[in-house]
CSV table of C-alpha atoms in Angstrom, one decimal:
chain,number,residue,atom,x,y,z
A,21,MET,CA,-12.7,-33.3,26.0
A,22,ASN,CA,-16.0,-33.9,26.0
A,23,HIS,CA,-18.5,-32.3,23.5
A,24,SER,CA,-19.3,-29.3,25.6
A,25,ASP,CA,-15.7,-28.2,25.9
A,26,TYR,CA,-15.3,-29.0,22.2
A,27,ILE,CA,-17.9,-26.8,22.1
A,28,ALA,CA,-16.9,-23.6,24.3
A,29,GLN,CA,-13.2,-23.4,22.7
A,30,GLU,CA,-14.5,-23.9,19.3
A,31,THR,CA,-16.8,-20.6,19.8
A,32,VAL,CA,-13.7,-18.6,21.3
A,33,THR,CA,-11.3,-20.1,19.3
A,34,GLY,CA,-12.5,-21.1,16.4
A,35,VAL,CA,-15.9,-20.4,14.0
A,36,VAL,CA,-19.0,-21.3,16.3
A,37,PRO,CA,-20.8,-18.4,16.3
A,38,MET,CA,-20.5,-16.9,19.6
A,39,LEU,CA,-24.1,-16.2,21.4
A,40,LYS,CA,-24.6,-13.1,23.3
A,41,LYS,CA,-24.2,-14.8,26.6
A,42,ASP,CA,-20.6,-15.8,25.8
A,43,ARG,CA,-19.4,-12.1,24.6
A,44,GLN,CA,-16.4,-10.8,26.5
A,45,TYR,CA,-15.5,-7.4,25.3
A,46,SER,CA,-16.8,-3.9,26.4
A,47,PHE,CA,-16.4,-0.9,24.0
A,48,LEU,CA,-13.1,0.0,25.8
A,49,ASP,CA,-12.0,-4.1,25.8
A,50,LEU,CA,-13.0,-4.0,21.9
A,51,PHE,CA,-11.1,-0.6,21.4
A,52,LEU,CA,-7.9,-1.2,23.8
A,53,SER,CA,-7.2,-4.9,21.9
A,54,THR,CA,-7.9,-3.3,19.1
A,55,SER,CA,-5.8,-0.3,19.3
A,56,GLY,CA,-2.7,-2.8,20.5
A,57,PHE,CA,-3.3,-4.9,17.4
A,58,ALA,CA,-3.0,-1.4,15.4
A,59,ILE,CA,0.0,0.6,16.8
A,60,ALA,CA,3.1,-1.6,16.3
A,61,THR,CA,6.2,-0.2,14.9
A,62,TRP,CA,4.9,-1.0,11.2
A,63,CYS,CA,3.0,3.1,11.6
A,64,TYR,CA,6.6,4.5,12.0
A,65,THR,CA,7.8,2.4,8.9
A,66,GLN,CA,4.2,3.8,7.1
A,67,GLY,CA,4.8,7.5,8.7
A,68,ALA,CA,8.7,7.9,7.6
A,69,TYR,CA,7.3,6.2,4.2
A,70,VAL,CA,4.5,9.1,3.5
A,71,ALA,CA,6.9,11.7,5.0
A,72,GLN,CA,9.6,11.8,2.3
A,73,TYR,CA,6.5,12.4,-0.5
A,74,LEU,CA,4.6,15.3,1.5
A,75,GLY,CA,5.1,18.2,3.8
A,76,PHE,CA,4.1,18.7,7.3
A,77,LYS,CA,0.5,19.4,6.5
A,78,GLN,CA,-0.3,17.6,3.4
A,79,MET,CA,0.9,14.5,5.7
A,80,LEU,CA,-1.4,15.6,8.4
A,81,ILE,CA,-4.2,15.7,5.6
A,82,ASN,CA,-3.5,12.5,3.9
A,83,ILE,CA,-3.1,10.5,6.8
A,84,PHE,CA,-6.4,11.0,8.6
A,85,CYS,CA,-8.3,11.7,5.6
A,86,PHE,CA,-7.6,8.6,3.8
A,87,ASN,CA,-8.0,6.2,6.8
A,88,LEU,CA,-11.0,7.5,8.3
A,89,ILE,CA,-12.7,7.6,5.7
A,90,TRP,CA,-12.0,4.4,4.3
A,91,VAL,CA,-11.6,2.7,7.6
A,92,THR,CA,-15.3,4.2,8.1
A,93,LEU,CA,-16.4,2.5,5.5
A,94,GLU,CA,-15.1,-0.8,5.7
A,95,CYS,CA,-15.9,-1.5,9.1
A,96,LEU,CA,-19.6,-1.6,8.3
A,97,PRO,CA,-20.5,-5.3,8.2
A,98,VAL,CA,-18.9,-5.2,11.9
A,99,LEU,CA,-22.5,-4.5,12.6
A,100,PHE,CA,-22.8,-8.3,11.1
A,101,ALA,CA,-20.1,-9.6,12.7
A,102,VAL,CA,-21.5,-9.1,16.3
A,103,ARG,CA,-25.6,-9.2,14.9
A,104,TYR,CA,-24.7,-13.2,14.1
A,105,GLY,CA,-21.6,-13.7,16.5
A,106,ILE,CA,-19.4,-14.6,13.4
A,107,ASP,CA,-16.2,-13.2,11.3
A,108,LEU,CA,-16.5,-11.5,8.1
A,109,TRP,CA,-15.2,-14.9,6.6
A,110,ILE,CA,-18.4,-17.3,7.7
A,111,TRP,CA,-20.6,-14.1,5.7
A,112,LEU,CA,-18.0,-14.2,2.8
A,113,ARG,CA,-19.2,-17.9,2.6
A,114,SER,CA,-22.4,-16.7,0.7
A,115,VAL,CA,-19.9,-14.1,-1.8
A,116,LEU,CA,-16.9,-16.4,-2.7
A,117,GLY,CA,-18.3,-20.0,-2.0
A,118,GLN,CA,-16.6,-22.4,0.8
A,119,LYS,CA,-13.6,-23.2,-1.4
A,120,GLY,CA,-13.1,-19.8,-2.6
A,121,VAL,CA,-13.0,-18.7,1.2
A,122,ALA,CA,-10.9,-21.3,1.6
A,123,ILE,CA,-8.2,-20.4,-0.6
A,124,LEU,CA,-8.6,-16.5,-0.5
A,125,ALA,CA,-8.4,-16.5,3.3
A,126,THR,CA,-5.2,-19.2,3.1
A,127,VAL,CA,-3.8,-17.1,0.7
A,128,ILE,CA,-4.6,-13.1,2.3
A,129,SER,CA,-3.7,-14.6,5.7
A,130,LEU,CA,-0.3,-15.8,4.7
A,131,ALA,CA,-0.1,-12.2,2.9
A,132,ASN,CA,-1.1,-10.1,6.3
A,133,PHE,CA,1.4,-12.4,8.0
A,134,GLY,CA,4.5,-10.1,6.2
A,135,TRP,CA,3.0,-7.4,8.5
A,136,TYR,CA,4.2,-9.2,11.7
A,137,ALA,CA,7.5,-10.0,9.6
A,138,VAL,CA,8.2,-6.4,9.6
A,139,ALA,CA,7.4,-5.4,13.4
A,140,ALA,CA,9.8,-8.6,14.5
A,141,GLY,CA,12.0,-7.1,12.3
A,142,LEU,CA,11.4,-3.6,13.3
A,143,PHE,CA,11.6,-4.9,16.9
A,144,SER,CA,15.2,-6.2,16.4
A,145,SER,CA,16.3,-3.7,15.1
A,146,SER,CA,15.2,-1.3,18.1
A,147,MET,CA,16.4,-3.5,20.2
A,148,ILE,CA,20.3,-3.6,19.0
A,149,ASN,CA,20.0,0.4,18.9
A,150,LEU,CA,18.7,0.4,22.6
A,151,ALA,CA,21.5,-1.6,23.5
A,152,GLY,CA,24.1,0.3,21.6
A,153,ASN,CA,22.8,3.4,23.6
A,154,MET,CA,23.3,1.8,26.6
A,155,GLY,CA,26.7,0.5,25.8
A,156,LEU,CA,26.4,-2.8,24.8
A,157,ALA,CA,27.2,-3.3,21.2
A,158,LEU,CA,25.5,-6.4,19.7
A,159,ASP,CA,26.3,-8.3,16.1
A,160,PRO,CA,23.9,-7.4,13.9
A,161,THR,CA,24.4,-10.4,11.8
A,162,VAL,CA,23.7,-12.1,14.8
A,163,TRP,CA,21.4,-10.9,17.2
A,164,LYS,CA,18.4,-9.5,14.5
A,165,PRO,CA,17.1,-12.5,13.6
A,166,VAL,CA,17.2,-13.8,17.3
A,167,LEU,CA,15.4,-11.1,18.7
A,168,GLY,CA,13.0,-11.3,15.6
A,169,VAL,CA,12.7,-14.6,16.2
A,170,LEU,CA,11.8,-13.6,19.9
A,171,CYS,CA,9.4,-11.1,19.4
A,172,VAL,CA,7.3,-13.5,17.4
A,173,PHE,CA,7.8,-16.6,20.0
A,174,LEU,CA,6.4,-14.2,22.6
A,175,GLY,CA,3.4,-12.9,20.3
A,176,CYS,CA,2.6,-16.7,20.1
A,177,LEU,CA,2.5,-17.2,23.5
A,178,ILE,CA,-0.2,-14.9,24.2
A,179,ALA,CA,-2.2,-16.2,21.1
A,180,VAL,CA,-2.7,-19.1,22.9
A,181,GLY,CA,-4.0,-17.5,25.8
A,182,GLY,CA,-6.7,-16.5,23.1
A,183,PRO,CA,-9.2,-13.3,24.1
A,184,GLU,CA,-9.4,-13.6,27.7
A,185,VAL,CA,-4.9,-13.4,27.8
A,186,ILE,CA,-5.3,-10.6,24.9
A,187,LYS,CA,-8.0,-8.3,26.4
A,188,TRP,CA,-5.7,-8.3,29.7
A,189,THR,CA,-2.4,-7.3,28.2
A,190,ASN,CA,-3.7,-5.0,26.4
A,191,ARG,CA,-5.1,-3.0,28.9
A,192,PHE,CA,-1.9,-1.9,30.2
A,193,LEU,CA,-0.2,-2.1,26.3
A,194,VAL,CA,-2.2,0.4,24.7
A,195,THR,CA,-2.8,2.7,28.0
A,196,ALA,CA,0.8,2.9,28.0
A,197,LEU,CA,1.1,3.4,24.6
A,198,LEU,CA,-0.9,5.9,23.6
A,199,GLY,CA,0.6,8.3,26.4
A,200,VAL,CA,4.2,7.3,25.0
A,201,GLY,CA,2.8,8.3,21.9
A,202,VAL,CA,1.9,11.8,23.1
A,203,ILE,CA,5.0,11.9,24.5
A,204,ILE,CA,7.0,11.5,21.6
A,205,VAL,CA,5.0,14.1,19.2
A,206,PHE,CA,5.6,16.7,22.4
A,207,LEU,CA,9.6,15.7,22.2
A,208,CYS,CA,9.8,15.8,18.5
A,209,PHE,CA,8.4,19.4,18.2
A,210,SER,CA,10.8,20.6,21.3
A,211,ALA,CA,13.7,19.1,19.5
A,212,VAL,CA,13.3,20.9,16.2
A,213,PRO,CA,11.7,24.0,15.3
A,214,LEU,CA,8.3,23.8,14.4
A,215,SER,CA,9.0,25.7,11.7
A,216,ASP,CA,11.9,24.1,10.2
A,217,ILE,CA,9.1,21.1,10.0
A,218,LEU,CA,6.7,23.1,8.4
A,219,ASN,CA,9.5,24.4,5.5
A,220,VAL,CA,10.5,20.5,5.4
A,221,GLN,CA,9.7,20.1,1.2
A,222,PRO,CA,10.0,16.9,-0.3
A,223,VAL,CA,11.8,16.4,-3.4
A,224,LEU,CA,10.2,16.0,-6.1
A,225,GLU,CA,11.8,13.1,-9.2
A,226,PRO,CA,11.9,14.0,-12.5
A,227,GLY,CA,8.6,13.0,-14.1
A,228,THR,CA,6.5,13.4,-11.1
A,229,SER,CA,4.3,16.5,-9.6
A,230,PRO,CA,3.5,17.4,-6.0
A,231,LEU,CA,-0.4,16.2,-7.0
A,232,MET,CA,1.5,12.9,-7.8
A,233,ASN,CA,3.8,12.7,-5.0
A,234,PHE,CA,0.0,13.5,-2.7
A,235,MET,CA,-1.6,10.5,-4.6
A,236,VAL,CA,1.5,8.0,-4.1
A,237,SER,CA,1.1,8.6,-0.4
A,238,ALA,CA,-2.4,8.4,-0.3
A,239,GLU,CA,-1.9,4.9,-2.2
A,240,GLY,CA,0.1,4.4,1.0
A,241,ASN,CA,-2.4,4.9,3.5
A,242,VAL,CA,-5.3,3.5,1.5
A,243,ALA,CA,-3.4,0.2,1.3
A,244,PHE,CA,-2.8,0.6,4.9
A,245,ALA,CA,-6.7,1.2,5.7
A,246,PHE,CA,-7.1,-1.7,4.0
A,247,SER,CA,-4.9,-4.0,5.6
A,248,TRP,CA,-6.6,-3.9,8.3
A,249,SER,CA,-10.4,-4.9,6.8
A,250,THR,CA,-9.9,-9.0,6.5
A,251,GLN,CA,-8.6,-8.9,9.9
A,252,ALA,CA,-10.9,-6.3,11.1
A,253,LEU,CA,-14.0,-8.5,11.2
A,254,VAL,CA,-13.0,-11.0,13.6
A,255,MET,CA,-12.7,-9.6,17.2
A,256,PRO,CA,-15.5,-7.9,16.7
A,257,ARG,CA,-17.5,-10.9,17.4
A,258,LEU,CA,-16.4,-10.7,20.9
A,259,ALA,CA,-18.6,-7.1,21.4
A,260,ARG,CA,-21.8,-6.6,23.0
A,261,THR,CA,-23.4,-4.9,21.0
A,262,GLU,CA,-23.2,-3.8,17.8
A,263,ARG,CA,-22.5,0.0,18.5
A,264,SER,CA,-19.7,-0.8,20.6
A,265,GLY,CA,-18.4,-3.3,18.1
A,266,TYR,CA,-18.5,-0.8,14.9
A,267,TRP,CA,-17.1,2.2,16.9
A,268,ALA,CA,-14.2,0.4,19.2
A,269,THR,CA,-12.8,-0.9,15.6
A,270,THR,CA,-14.0,2.4,13.8
A,271,LEU,CA,-11.9,4.8,16.3
A,272,ALA,CA,-8.6,1.8,16.5
A,273,TYR,CA,-7.9,2.1,13.2
A,274,GLY,CA,-9.3,5.3,11.5
A,275,VAL,CA,-8.2,7.4,14.5
A,276,VAL,CA,-6.0,5.9,15.9
A,277,ALA,CA,-3.3,3.8,14.2
A,278,PRO,CA,-3.1,7.4,11.7
A,279,PHE,CA,-2.0,8.9,14.9
A,280,PHE,CA,0.7,6.5,14.9
A,281,VAL,CA,1.7,7.1,11.4
A,282,PHE,CA,1.5,10.8,11.9
A,283,ALA,CA,3.7,10.3,14.9
A,284,GLY,CA,6.2,7.9,12.9
A,285,GLY,CA,5.8,11.0,9.9
A,286,VAL,CA,6.7,13.6,12.8
A,287,MET,CA,9.7,12.1,13.9
A,288,ALA,CA,11.0,11.4,10.5
A,289,LEU,CA,10.6,15.1,9.2
A,290,ALA,CA,12.0,16.2,12.4
A,291,MET,CA,15.4,13.9,11.4
A,292,PHE,CA,15.5,15.2,8.3
A,293,VAL,CA,15.9,18.9,9.4
A,294,ARG,CA,18.8,17.4,12.0
A,295,THR,CA,20.3,14.6,9.5
A,296,GLY,CA,19.5,15.2,6.5
A,297,VAL,CA,17.6,11.4,6.4
A,298,TYR,CA,14.4,10.2,6.8
A,299,GLU,CA,14.3,7.3,9.3
A,300,SER,CA,11.5,4.9,10.4
A,301,ASP,CA,13.4,3.4,13.9
A,302,PRO,CA,11.9,5.2,16.8
A,303,THR,CA,15.2,3.5,19.3
A,304,ALA,CA,17.2,5.5,16.3
A,305,MET,CA,15.2,8.5,16.2
A,306,LEU,CA,15.1,9.6,20.1
A,307,ALA,CA,18.1,8.9,20.7
A,308,THR,CA,18.8,11.0,18.1
A,309,LEU,CA,16.3,14.0,18.3
A,310,CYS,CA,16.3,13.5,22.5
A,311,GLY,CA,18.9,12.0,23.4
A,312,GLY,CA,20.0,8.7,24.7
A,313,GLY,CA,17.7,9.0,28.0
A,314,PHE,CA,15.0,9.7,26.1
A,315,ALA,CA,15.5,6.2,24.0
A,316,LEU,CA,14.1,4.1,26.5
A,317,LEU,CA,10.6,5.1,25.6
A,318,SER,CA,11.4,3.1,22.8
A,319,LEU,CA,11.2,-0.5,25.5
A,320,LEU,CA,7.7,0.4,26.0
A,321,LEU,CA,7.0,1.9,22.2
A,322,VAL,CA,8.6,-1.2,20.4
A,323,ALA,CA,9.0,-4.3,22.4
A,324,PHE,CA,5.2,-4.6,24.5
A,325,ALA,CA,3.5,-2.9,21.3
A,326,ASN,CA,5.2,-5.4,19.0
A,327,VAL,CA,5.0,-8.5,21.3
A,328,GLY,CA,1.2,-7.4,21.8
A,329,THR,CA,0.8,-7.2,18.0
A,330,GLN,CA,2.5,-10.2,17.5
A,331,GLY,CA,-0.3,-12.2,20.1
A,332,THR,CA,-3.4,-10.2,18.6
A,333,GLY,CA,-2.2,-10.3,14.8
A,334,SER,CA,-1.5,-14.4,15.3
A,335,TYR,CA,-5.1,-14.6,17.0
A,336,VAL,CA,-6.6,-12.9,14.1
A,337,ASN,CA,-5.2,-14.7,11.2
A,338,CYS,CA,-5.5,-17.8,12.4
A,339,MET,CA,-9.2,-17.6,12.9
A,340,ILE,CA,-9.6,-16.2,9.1
A,341,ILE,CA,-7.5,-19.9,8.3
A,342,LYS,CA,-10.3,-21.7,10.5
A,343,SER,CA,-12.9,-19.7,8.6
A,344,GLY,CA,-11.8,-21.5,5.7
A,345,LEU,CA,-10.7,-24.5,7.3
A,346,PRO,CA,-12.5,-25.3,10.1
A,347,LYS,CA,-11.2,-28.4,10.5
A,348,LEU,CA,-7.5,-27.4,11.7
A,349,ASN,CA,-6.7,-26.8,15.9
A,350,TYR,CA,-6.2,-23.5,16.4
A,351,ARG,CA,-2.8,-24.1,19.3
A,352,MET,CA,-1.2,-26.3,16.0
A,353,LEU,CA,-2.0,-23.1,13.4
A,354,VAL,CA,-0.5,-20.8,16.2
A,355,ILE,CA,2.4,-22.6,16.1
A,356,LEU,CA,2.9,-23.2,12.4
A,357,THR,CA,2.3,-19.6,11.3
A,358,GLY,CA,4.7,-18.2,13.8
A,359,ILE,CA,7.2,-20.5,12.2
A,360,TYR,CA,6.2,-18.9,8.9
A,361,VAL,CA,6.2,-16.0,10.3
A,362,ALA,CA,10.0,-16.7,11.7
A,363,PHE,CA,11.1,-17.6,8.1
A,364,LEU,CA,9.5,-13.7,7.1
A,365,THR,CA,12.0,-12.1,9.7
A,366,VAL,CA,14.9,-14.0,9.4
A,367,TRP,CA,14.4,-13.4,5.3
A,368,GLY,CA,13.5,-9.9,5.9
A,369,GLY,CA,12.7,-9.7,2.2
A,370,VAL,CA,9.1,-8.1,3.0
A,371,GLU,CA,10.5,-4.7,5.4
A,372,GLU,CA,13.2,-4.4,2.2
A,373,ASN,CA,10.4,-4.1,-0.1
A,374,PHE,CA,7.6,-2.2,2.2
A,375,GLY,CA,5.5,0.0,-0.3
A,376,ALA,CA,5.5,-2.5,-3.0
A,377,PHE,CA,4.3,-5.1,0.2
A,378,ILE,CA,1.4,-3.2,1.0
A,379,SER,CA,-0.3,-2.4,-2.1
A,380,ILE,CA,0.0,-6.0,-3.8
A,381,ALA,CA,-1.3,-7.4,-0.2
A,382,ALA,CA,-4.3,-4.4,-0.9
A,383,PHE,CA,-5.4,-5.1,-3.9
A,384,VAL,CA,-5.9,-8.6,-3.3
A,385,GLN,CA,-8.5,-7.7,-0.1
A,386,ALA,CA,-9.4,-4.4,-1.8
A,387,PRO,CA,-11.8,-5.8,-3.9
A,388,ILE,CA,-13.1,-8.4,-1.5
A,389,ILE,CA,-14.0,-4.6,0.9
A,390,GLY,CA,-16.1,-3.5,-1.6
A,391,MET,CA,-17.9,-6.4,-2.7
A,392,SER,CA,-18.2,-7.3,1.4
A,393,ILE,CA,-20.0,-3.9,1.8
A,394,VAL,CA,-22.2,-3.5,-1.4
A,395,ASP,CA,-23.0,-7.4,-0.6
A,396,TYR,CA,-23.8,-6.4,2.9
A,397,MET,CA,-25.6,-3.1,2.3
A,398,MET,CA,-27.5,-3.8,-1.3
A,399,VAL,CA,-28.0,-6.7,-2.4
A,400,LYS,CA,-28.3,-9.5,0.8
A,401,ARG,CA,-29.7,-6.4,2.5
A,402,ARG,CA,-27.7,-7.4,5.9
A,403,LYS,CA,-29.6,-11.0,6.0
A,404,ILE,CA,-27.8,-14.8,5.0
A,405,SER,CA,-28.9,-17.8,5.7
A,406,LEU,CA,-26.9,-18.9,8.6
A,407,LYS,CA,-27.8,-22.7,8.2
A,408,SER,CA,-26.3,-22.3,4.6
A,409,ALA,CA,-22.7,-20.7,5.8
A,410,TYR,CA,-22.5,-23.7,8.3
A,411,HIS,CA,-24.0,-26.2,5.7
A,412,MET,CA,-26.1,-27.7,7.9
A,413,GLN,CA,-27.9,-30.7,5.9
A,414,GLY,CA,-30.3,-29.8,3.6
A,415,HIS,CA,-29.3,-25.9,3.8
A,416,ASP,CA,-26.9,-25.8,0.7
A,417,ALA,CA,-27.7,-22.2,-0.9
A,418,TYR,CA,-24.0,-21.4,-0.5
A,419,GLU,CA,-22.8,-24.5,-2.1
A,420,PHE,CA,-22.6,-22.9,-5.9
A,421,THR,CA,-20.4,-24.6,-8.2
A,422,ASP,CA,-18.7,-27.2,-7.0
A,423,GLY,CA,-18.1,-24.7,-3.5
A,424,PHE,CA,-17.1,-21.8,-5.6
A,425,ASN,CA,-19.3,-19.0,-6.5
A,426,LEU,CA,-18.0,-18.2,-9.7
A,427,VAL,CA,-19.6,-14.5,-9.8
A,428,GLY,CA,-17.8,-13.5,-6.5
A,429,LEU,CA,-14.1,-14.8,-7.6
A,430,ALA,CA,-14.6,-13.3,-10.9
A,431,CYS,CA,-15.3,-10.1,-9.6
A,432,VAL,CA,-12.3,-10.1,-7.9
A,433,ILE,CA,-9.8,-11.4,-10.4
A,434,ILE,CA,-11.3,-9.0,-12.4
A,435,SER,CA,-10.9,-6.2,-10.4
A,436,CYS,CA,-7.6,-6.8,-9.8
A,437,VAL,CA,-6.3,-7.4,-13.6
A,438,VAL,CA,-7.9,-4.5,-14.2
A,439,THR,CA,-6.3,-2.1,-11.5
A,440,VAL,CA,-2.7,-3.5,-12.1
A,441,PHE,CA,-2.9,-3.3,-16.0
A,442,PHE,CA,-5.0,0.1,-16.3
A,443,VAL,CA,-4.8,2.2,-13.5
A,444,TYR,CA,-1.8,1.3,-10.8
A,445,ASN,CA,0.9,-1.2,-10.8
A,446,PRO,CA,2.2,-1.9,-7.0
A,447,ILE,CA,5.5,-3.6,-8.2
A,448,THR,CA,6.9,-1.2,-10.2
A,449,ALA,CA,4.4,1.6,-8.6
A,450,THR,CA,3.8,3.3,-11.5
A,451,ALA,CA,0.6,5.1,-12.1
A,452,GLN,CA,-1.3,3.3,-15.6
A,453,SER,CA,-4.2,6.1,-15.5
A,454,PRO,CA,-4.9,9.7,-14.4
A,455,ILE,CA,-7.7,7.7,-12.4
A,456,PHE,CA,-5.0,6.9,-10.1
A,457,LEU,CA,-4.8,10.6,-9.2
A,458,VAL,CA,-8.4,10.0,-7.9
A,459,THR,CA,-9.5,7.1,-6.5
A,460,THR,CA,-5.4,5.4,-5.5
A,461,GLY,CA,-5.4,2.5,-7.1
A,462,SER,CA,-6.3,0.1,-4.1
A,463,GLY,CA,-9.2,2.9,-3.8
A,464,PHE,CA,-10.3,2.0,-7.7
A,465,ASP,CA,-9.8,-1.8,-6.8
A,466,ALA,CA,-12.4,-1.9,-3.8
A,467,ILE,CA,-14.8,0.3,-5.9
A,468,PHE,CA,-14.6,-1.3,-9.0
A,469,GLY,CA,-15.0,-4.4,-7.5
A,470,GLY,CA,-18.2,-3.8,-5.5
A,471,LEU,CA,-19.2,-2.0,-8.6
A,472,LEU,CA,-18.7,-5.2,-10.3
A,473,TYR,CA,-20.4,-7.5,-8.0
A,474,TYR,CA,-23.5,-4.6,-7.4
A,475,VAL,CA,-23.9,-4.9,-11.4
A,476,ALA,CA,-24.1,-8.9,-11.7
A,477,SER,CA,-26.8,-8.6,-9.0
A,478,LEU,CA,-28.8,-6.8,-11.5
A,479,THR,CA,-28.5,-9.7,-14.3
A,480,PRO,CA,-30.2,-12.8,-14.4
A,481,LEU,CA,-27.5,-13.8,-12.5
A,482,LYS,CA,-29.0,-12.7,-9.5
A,483,SER,CA,-30.5,-16.0,-9.2
A,484,TYR,CA,-27.4,-17.8,-8.6
A,485,MET,CA,-25.9,-15.2,-6.2
A,486,LEU,CA,-29.3,-14.9,-4.2
A,487,LYS,CA,-29.9,-19.0,-3.5
A,488,ASP,CA,-30.7,-17.9,-0.3
A,489,ARG,CA,-34.0,-15.9,0.1
A,490,ASN,CA,-35.8,-19.0,0.8
A,491,ASP,CA,-33.5,-19.7,3.9
A,492,LEU,CA,-33.6,-16.9,6.2
A,493,GLU,CA,-34.7,-18.2,9.3
A,494,ILE,CA,-32.0,-16.6,11.7
A,495,VAL,CA,-31.9,-12.8,10.9
């Protein structure tokens, strides 16, 4: 491969800044690709999880409000991603240091891949149920891991094709899936009287209250919103304008994804009315509520959605890892991470502990969200040194202490520790303080991380944090 070909490759599947002339995505392209990434069947798992705690009206408010508010805020740095043609993790070299990014980008991506194991597991169970509805009995002990690994494999094929393949794949898939989602909500309201759905009341566990149930659901939705954060600012670098990059990303994660969570919640409530059990498998729900024929809709809903998500998610998270470890080969990363997701899928532990998983994953990302917003808007005021971010000779503003920004890393660690011990423990799912009833655990984690970082910038540490102010040649 000659030098120019290598540069072109690393621009699309690496960390080289993407020039405006190379950007392939219009508003619609980015909106559809991001939506395709967001609307896998984990939305139905999330919806069923929320439905167990809330009635219909509260569920509607909880899902849309908490997702939209936090997504609108966390997507603000999309503007710099488009302006500079880089992703969030390149910017975070100025917040965490090069080695800090290498470690956290890898850890967070490994956590993010748990979502794709959930999607692959749901894909396999839904396909087994669909086969059963058609009279073909498949042994789950054999076929569940096989079909799950197949989903991961097909997603990896899309990821290897890069952004162009992802764009054209999602142009078809998302358009079809949005239509199917609307049809499913209509079918649920038709299969079960709306009054019965509205009358479903969650069972309060001993020692809980309606407010606690509402905020536990809110924690799930805030964590769900945060799960996009460190992945959300990779695709926008492909957008042609800052406006299209911001609104396509915000609408996909803040409106489209919550709509499918809501659809999952409606189906779970309808299933509870019909059977007395909350269900998250869309194939089983459609078969029970509408008959086996309608379960064929889940072929679109489950098969295409999960495969598309596997492809986009693999691309995005491999790009995150390359932000910290740029010398790694993209295709080899896709293969290695595919093997990792296949292992998680066969294991099945992530899906079994879904509530704890989403909160733990969000807790690591939350302070970084708060810090990136504060850094972008208030500390660095939308300007960084690209030459230092890419370690060009003579530009070492982001070297900090042997590659680690001790201030930024301390903010992440302190925020996580304080949240777990004094606000909300995601492992035991217990609130440690009344603060949880105001901010949720993940929300506090983000707010506290951003606040710590801002306060540090007002102290003598500012000179350590802002070594780049004399090196802003490209703005």
